[in-house]
mmCIF file of C-alpha atoms in Angstrom:
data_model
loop_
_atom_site.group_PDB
_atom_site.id
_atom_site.type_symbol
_atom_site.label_atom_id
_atom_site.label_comp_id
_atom_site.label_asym_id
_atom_site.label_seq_id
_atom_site.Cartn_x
_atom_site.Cartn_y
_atom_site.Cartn_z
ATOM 1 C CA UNK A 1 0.000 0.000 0.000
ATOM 2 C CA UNK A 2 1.341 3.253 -0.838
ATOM 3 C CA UNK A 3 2.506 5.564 2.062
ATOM 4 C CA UNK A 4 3.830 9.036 2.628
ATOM 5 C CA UNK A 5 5.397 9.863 6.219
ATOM 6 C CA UNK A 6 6.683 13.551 6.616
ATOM 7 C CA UNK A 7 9.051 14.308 9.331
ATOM 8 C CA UNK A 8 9.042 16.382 12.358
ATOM 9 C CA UNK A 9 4.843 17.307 12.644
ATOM 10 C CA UNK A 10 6.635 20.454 13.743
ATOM 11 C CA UNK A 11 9.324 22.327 13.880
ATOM 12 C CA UNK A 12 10.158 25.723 15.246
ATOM 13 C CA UNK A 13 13.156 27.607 14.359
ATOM 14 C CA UNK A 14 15.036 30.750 15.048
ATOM 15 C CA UNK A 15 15.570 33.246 12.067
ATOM 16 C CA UNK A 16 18.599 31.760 9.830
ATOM 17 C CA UNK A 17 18.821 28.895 11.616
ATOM 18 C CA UNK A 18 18.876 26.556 8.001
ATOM 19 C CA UNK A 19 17.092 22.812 9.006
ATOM 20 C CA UNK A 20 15.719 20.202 6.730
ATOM 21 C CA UNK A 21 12.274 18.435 6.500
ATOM 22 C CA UNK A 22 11.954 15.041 5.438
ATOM 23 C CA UNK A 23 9.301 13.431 3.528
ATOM 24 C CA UNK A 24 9.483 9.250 2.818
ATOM 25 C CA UNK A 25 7.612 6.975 0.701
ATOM 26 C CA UNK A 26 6.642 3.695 -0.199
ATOM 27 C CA UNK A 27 5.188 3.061 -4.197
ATOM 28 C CA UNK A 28 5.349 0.797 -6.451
ATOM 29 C CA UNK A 29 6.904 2.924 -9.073
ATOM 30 C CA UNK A 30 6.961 6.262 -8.274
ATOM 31 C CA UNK A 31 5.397 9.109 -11.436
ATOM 32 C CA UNK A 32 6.278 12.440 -9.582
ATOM 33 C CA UNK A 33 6.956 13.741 -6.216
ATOM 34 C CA UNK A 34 5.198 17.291 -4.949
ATOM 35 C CA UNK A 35 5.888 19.648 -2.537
ATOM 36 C CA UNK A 36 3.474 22.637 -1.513
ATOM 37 C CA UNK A 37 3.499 25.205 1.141
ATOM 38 C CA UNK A 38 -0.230 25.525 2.694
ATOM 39 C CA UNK A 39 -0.894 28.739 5.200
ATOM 40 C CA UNK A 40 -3.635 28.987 7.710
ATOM 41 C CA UNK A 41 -7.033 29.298 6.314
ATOM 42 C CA UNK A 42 -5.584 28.797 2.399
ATOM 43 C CA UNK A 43 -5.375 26.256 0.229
ATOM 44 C CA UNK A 44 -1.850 24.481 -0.163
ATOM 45 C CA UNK A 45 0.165 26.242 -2.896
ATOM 46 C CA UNK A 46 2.965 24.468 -5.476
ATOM 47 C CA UNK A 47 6.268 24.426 -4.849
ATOM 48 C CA UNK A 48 8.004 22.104 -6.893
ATOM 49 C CA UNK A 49 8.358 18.183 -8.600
ATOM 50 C CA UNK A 50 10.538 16.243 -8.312
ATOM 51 C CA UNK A 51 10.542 13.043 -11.125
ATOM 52 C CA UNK A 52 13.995 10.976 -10.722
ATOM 53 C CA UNK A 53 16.122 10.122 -7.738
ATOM 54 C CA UNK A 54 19.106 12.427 -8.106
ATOM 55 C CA UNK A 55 17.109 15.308 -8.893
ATOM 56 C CA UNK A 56 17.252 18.442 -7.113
ATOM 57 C CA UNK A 57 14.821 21.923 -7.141
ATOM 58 C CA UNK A 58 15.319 25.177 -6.156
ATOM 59 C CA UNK A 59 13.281 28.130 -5.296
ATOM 60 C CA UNK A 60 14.763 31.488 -3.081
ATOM 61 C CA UNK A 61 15.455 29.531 0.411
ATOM 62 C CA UNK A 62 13.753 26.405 -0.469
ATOM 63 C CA UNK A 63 15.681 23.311 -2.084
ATOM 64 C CA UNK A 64 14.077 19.920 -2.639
ATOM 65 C CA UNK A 65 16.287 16.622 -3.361
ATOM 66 C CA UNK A 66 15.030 13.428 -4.049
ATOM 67 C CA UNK A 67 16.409 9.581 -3.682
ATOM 68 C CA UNK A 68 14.727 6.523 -4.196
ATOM 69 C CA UNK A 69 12.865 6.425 -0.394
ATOM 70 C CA UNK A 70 12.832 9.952 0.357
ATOM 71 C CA UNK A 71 12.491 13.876 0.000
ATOM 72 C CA UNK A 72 14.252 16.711 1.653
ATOM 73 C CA UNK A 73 13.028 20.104 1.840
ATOM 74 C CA UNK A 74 16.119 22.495 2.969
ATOM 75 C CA UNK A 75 15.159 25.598 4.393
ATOM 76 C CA UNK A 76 18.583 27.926 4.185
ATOM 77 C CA UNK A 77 18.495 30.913 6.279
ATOM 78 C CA UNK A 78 14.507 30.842 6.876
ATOM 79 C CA UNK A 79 12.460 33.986 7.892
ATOM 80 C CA UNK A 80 9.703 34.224 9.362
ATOM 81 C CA UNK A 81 7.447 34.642 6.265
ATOM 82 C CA UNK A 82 8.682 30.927 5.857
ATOM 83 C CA UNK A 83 6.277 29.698 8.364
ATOM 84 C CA UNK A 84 3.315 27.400 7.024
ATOM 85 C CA UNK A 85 2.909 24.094 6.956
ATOM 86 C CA UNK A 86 4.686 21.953 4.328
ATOM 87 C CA UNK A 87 3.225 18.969 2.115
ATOM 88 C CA UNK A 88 4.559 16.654 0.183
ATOM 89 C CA UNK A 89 2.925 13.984 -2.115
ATOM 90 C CA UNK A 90 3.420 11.303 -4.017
ATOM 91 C CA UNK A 91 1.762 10.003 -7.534
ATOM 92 C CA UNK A 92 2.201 6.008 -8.174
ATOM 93 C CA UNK A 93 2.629 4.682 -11.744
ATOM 94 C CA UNK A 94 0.451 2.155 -10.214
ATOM 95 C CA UNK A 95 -2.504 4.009 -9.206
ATOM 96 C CA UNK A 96 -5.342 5.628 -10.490
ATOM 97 C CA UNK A 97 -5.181 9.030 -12.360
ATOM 98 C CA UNK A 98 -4.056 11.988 -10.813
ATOM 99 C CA UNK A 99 -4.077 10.012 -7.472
ATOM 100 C CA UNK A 100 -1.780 11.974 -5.156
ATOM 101 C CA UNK A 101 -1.281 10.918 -2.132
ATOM 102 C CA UNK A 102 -0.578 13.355 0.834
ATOM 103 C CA UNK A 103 1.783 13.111 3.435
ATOM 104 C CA UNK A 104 -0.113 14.957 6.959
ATOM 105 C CA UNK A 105 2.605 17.207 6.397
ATOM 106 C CA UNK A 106 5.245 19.582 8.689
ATOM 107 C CA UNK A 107 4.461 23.131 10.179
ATOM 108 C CA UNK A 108 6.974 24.931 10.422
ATOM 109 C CA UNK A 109 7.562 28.215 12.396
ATOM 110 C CA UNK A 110 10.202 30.680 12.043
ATOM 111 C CA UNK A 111 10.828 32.790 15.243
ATOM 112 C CA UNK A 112 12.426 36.620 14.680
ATOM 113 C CA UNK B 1 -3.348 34.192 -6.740
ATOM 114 C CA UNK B 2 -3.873 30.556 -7.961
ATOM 115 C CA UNK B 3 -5.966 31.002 -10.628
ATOM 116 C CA UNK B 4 -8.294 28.389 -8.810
ATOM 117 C CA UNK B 5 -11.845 30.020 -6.904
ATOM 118 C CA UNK B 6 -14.124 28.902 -4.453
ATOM 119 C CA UNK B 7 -17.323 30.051 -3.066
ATOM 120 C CA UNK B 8 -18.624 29.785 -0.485
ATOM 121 C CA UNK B 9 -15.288 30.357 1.425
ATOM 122 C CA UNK B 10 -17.470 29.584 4.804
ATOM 123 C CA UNK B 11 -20.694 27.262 4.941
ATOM 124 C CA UNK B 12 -22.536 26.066 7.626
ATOM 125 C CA UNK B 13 -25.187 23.789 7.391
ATOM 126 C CA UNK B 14 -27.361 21.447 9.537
ATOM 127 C CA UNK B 15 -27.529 17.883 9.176
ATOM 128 C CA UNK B 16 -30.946 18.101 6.613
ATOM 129 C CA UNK B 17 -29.964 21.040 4.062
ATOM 130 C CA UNK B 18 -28.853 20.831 1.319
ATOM 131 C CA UNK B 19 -26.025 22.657 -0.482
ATOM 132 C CA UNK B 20 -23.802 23.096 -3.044
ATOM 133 C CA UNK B 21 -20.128 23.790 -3.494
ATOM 134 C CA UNK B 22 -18.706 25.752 -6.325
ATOM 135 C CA UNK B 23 -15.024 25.740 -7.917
ATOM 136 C CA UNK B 24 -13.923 27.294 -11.386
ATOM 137 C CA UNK B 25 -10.838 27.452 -12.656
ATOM 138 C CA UNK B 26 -9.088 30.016 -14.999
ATOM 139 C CA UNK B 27 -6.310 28.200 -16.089
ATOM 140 C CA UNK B 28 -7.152 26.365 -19.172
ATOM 141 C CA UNK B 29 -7.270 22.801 -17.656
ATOM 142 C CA UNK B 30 -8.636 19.863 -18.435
ATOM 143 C CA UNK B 31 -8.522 17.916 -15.111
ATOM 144 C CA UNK B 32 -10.012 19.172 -11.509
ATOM 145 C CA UNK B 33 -10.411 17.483 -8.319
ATOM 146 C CA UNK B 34 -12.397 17.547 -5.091
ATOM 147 C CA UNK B 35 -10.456 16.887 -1.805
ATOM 148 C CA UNK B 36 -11.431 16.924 1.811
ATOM 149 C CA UNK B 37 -8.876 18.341 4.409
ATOM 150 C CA UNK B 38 -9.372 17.613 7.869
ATOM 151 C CA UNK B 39 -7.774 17.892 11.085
ATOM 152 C CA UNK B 40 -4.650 16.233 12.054
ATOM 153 C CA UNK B 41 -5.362 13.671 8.443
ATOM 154 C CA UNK B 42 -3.691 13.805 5.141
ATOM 155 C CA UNK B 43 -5.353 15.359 2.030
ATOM 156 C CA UNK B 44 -7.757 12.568 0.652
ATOM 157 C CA UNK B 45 -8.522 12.919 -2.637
ATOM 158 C CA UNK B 46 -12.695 12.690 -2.945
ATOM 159 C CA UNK B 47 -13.330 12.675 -6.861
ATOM 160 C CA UNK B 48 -11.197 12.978 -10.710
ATOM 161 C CA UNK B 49 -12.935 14.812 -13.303
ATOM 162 C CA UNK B 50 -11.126 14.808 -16.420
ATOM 163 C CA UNK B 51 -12.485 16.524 -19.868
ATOM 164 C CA UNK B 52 -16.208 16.681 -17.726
ATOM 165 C CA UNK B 53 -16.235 13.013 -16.881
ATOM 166 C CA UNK B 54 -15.897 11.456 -13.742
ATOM 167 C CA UNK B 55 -12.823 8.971 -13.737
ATOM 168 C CA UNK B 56 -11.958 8.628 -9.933
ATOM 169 C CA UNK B 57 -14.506 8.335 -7.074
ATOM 170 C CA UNK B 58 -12.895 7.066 -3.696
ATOM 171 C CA UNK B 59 -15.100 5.364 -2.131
ATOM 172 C CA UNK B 60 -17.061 8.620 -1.074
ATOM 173 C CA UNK B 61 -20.437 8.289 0.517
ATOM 174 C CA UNK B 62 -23.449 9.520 -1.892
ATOM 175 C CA UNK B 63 -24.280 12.290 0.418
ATOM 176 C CA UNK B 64 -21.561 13.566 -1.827
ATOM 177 C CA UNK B 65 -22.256 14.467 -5.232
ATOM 178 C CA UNK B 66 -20.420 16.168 -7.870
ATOM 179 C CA UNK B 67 -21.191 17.335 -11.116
ATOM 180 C CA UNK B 68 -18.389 18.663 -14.018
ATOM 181 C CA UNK B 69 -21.101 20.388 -16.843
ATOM 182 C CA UNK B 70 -17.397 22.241 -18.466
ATOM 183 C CA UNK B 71 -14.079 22.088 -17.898
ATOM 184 C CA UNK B 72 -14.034 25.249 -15.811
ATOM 185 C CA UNK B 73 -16.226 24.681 -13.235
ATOM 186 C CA UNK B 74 -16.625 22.151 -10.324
ATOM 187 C CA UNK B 75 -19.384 21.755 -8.139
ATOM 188 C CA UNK B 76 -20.103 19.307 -4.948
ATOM 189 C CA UNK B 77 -23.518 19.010 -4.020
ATOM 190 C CA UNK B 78 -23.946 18.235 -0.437
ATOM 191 C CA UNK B 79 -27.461 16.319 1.286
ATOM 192 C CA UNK B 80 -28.160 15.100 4.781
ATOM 193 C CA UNK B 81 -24.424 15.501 6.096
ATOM 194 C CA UNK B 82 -22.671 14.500 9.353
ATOM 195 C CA UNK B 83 -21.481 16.058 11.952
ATOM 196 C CA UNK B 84 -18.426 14.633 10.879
ATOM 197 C CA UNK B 85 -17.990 15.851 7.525
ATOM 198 C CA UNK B 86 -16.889 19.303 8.522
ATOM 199 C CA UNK B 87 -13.827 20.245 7.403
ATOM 200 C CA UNK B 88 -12.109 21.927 4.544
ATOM 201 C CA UNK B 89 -12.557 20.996 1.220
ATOM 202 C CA UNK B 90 -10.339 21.771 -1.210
ATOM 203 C CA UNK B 91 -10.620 22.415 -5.438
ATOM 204 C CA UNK B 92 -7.847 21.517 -7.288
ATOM 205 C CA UNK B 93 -7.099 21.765 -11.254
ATOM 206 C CA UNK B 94 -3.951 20.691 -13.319
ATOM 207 C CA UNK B 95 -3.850 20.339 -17.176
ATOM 208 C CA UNK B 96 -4.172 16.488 -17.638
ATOM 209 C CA UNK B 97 -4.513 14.040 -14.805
ATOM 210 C CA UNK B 98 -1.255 11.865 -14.479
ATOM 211 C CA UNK B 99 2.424 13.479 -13.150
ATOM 212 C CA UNK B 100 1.243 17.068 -13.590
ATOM 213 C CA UNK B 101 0.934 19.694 -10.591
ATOM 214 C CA UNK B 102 -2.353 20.568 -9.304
ATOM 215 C CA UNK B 103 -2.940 24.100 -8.586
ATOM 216 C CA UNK B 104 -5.676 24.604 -5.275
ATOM 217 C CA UNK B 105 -8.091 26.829 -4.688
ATOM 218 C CA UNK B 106 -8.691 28.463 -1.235
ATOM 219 C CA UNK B 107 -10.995 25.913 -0.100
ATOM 220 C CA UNK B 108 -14.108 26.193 1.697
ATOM 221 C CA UNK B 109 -14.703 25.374 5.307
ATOM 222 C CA UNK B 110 -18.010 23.344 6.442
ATOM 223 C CA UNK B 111 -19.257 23.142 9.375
ATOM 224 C CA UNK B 112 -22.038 20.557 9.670
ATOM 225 C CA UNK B 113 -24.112 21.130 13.366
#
């Protein structure tokens, strides 16, 4: 059965203090991996995908790497505008179409 | 903005009314989604529409009822809910289903008493 776990539920962190969140899977073959950023009250917005293990993304103080299990999501230098909560999700070459399947995801605050 | 809308952004509703949902999308898609967010759970995806017909329905009780009648809009129809069925529900549209991005609306929160 497929399976998304996303590491810490929570984590709180001073401004510029860089940490990593970490998002593992289980698939049979996997067709894309998806990260999105989701604030209170709002719907969760894209961030990137990720397709091959290897593959890395970047966007301002956000970098997402991928290997064959898992996900990172480095945060370098965050601010506070960083906090949200963070999602990542997984699409199976073995399930149904446009099946992605969420991780409960890691909120993130960013102290001044 | 997400080029993704949804009204109402707030509902609430008691266990015998019945109401409707609405999502449209301004992005030229051909694929949109209904999920249901709730507390403490992952995302679960409720129904696939792709090119106006229904291709993905998981398992969702038929107190829940969509209907596609373009590829810009979205509706859910809701009848005779639970208590349990408030929570946010989410719109989502991406241009074909399979390994594309979906783009979410705001979502609406329900609150069934």
């Amino acid at each position: 059965e497929d399976q998304v776990t996303q590491s810490p539920e929570a984590l709180r962190l001073q401004e510029g203090e860089s940490s990593s969140l970490n998002c593992s899977y289980t698939v049979s073959g996997l067709r894309g991996l998806f990260w999105y950023r989701q604030d209170p009250g709002k719907g969760p917005e894209f961030l990137f995908t990720l397709y091959s293990a290897g593959e890395e993304k970047e966007k301002e103080r956000l970098k997402a790497t991928l290997t064959k299990k898992e996900s990172f999501l480095h945060i370098t230098a965050p601010k506070p505008e960083d906090s949200a909560t963070y999602l990542c999700a997984v699409q199976d070459y073995g399930g149904s179409q446009g099946n992605l399947i969420f991780g409960k995801g890691t909120k993130l605050s960013v102290k001044p | 903005e997400t080029g993704v809308t949804q009204t109402p952004r707030h509902l609430v509703m008691g266990m015998t009314n019945k109401k409707s949902l609405k999502c449209e999308q301004h992005l030229g898609h051909n694929a949109m989604y209904w999920y249901k967010q709730s507390a403490k759970k992952p995302l679960e995806l409720m129904f696939v529409y792709s090119l106006e017909e229904r291709v993905e329905n998981n398992s969702v009780p038929s107190r829940f009822s969509p209907e596609c009648p373009n590829s810009s809009h979205l509706f859910l129809h809701l009848h005779t809910l639970q208590p349990e069925d408030s929570a946010l529900y989410l719109c989502a549209s991406s241009p074909r289903t399979g390994s594309y991005e979906q783009y979410f609306g705001p979502g609406t929160r329900l609150t069934v008493t």
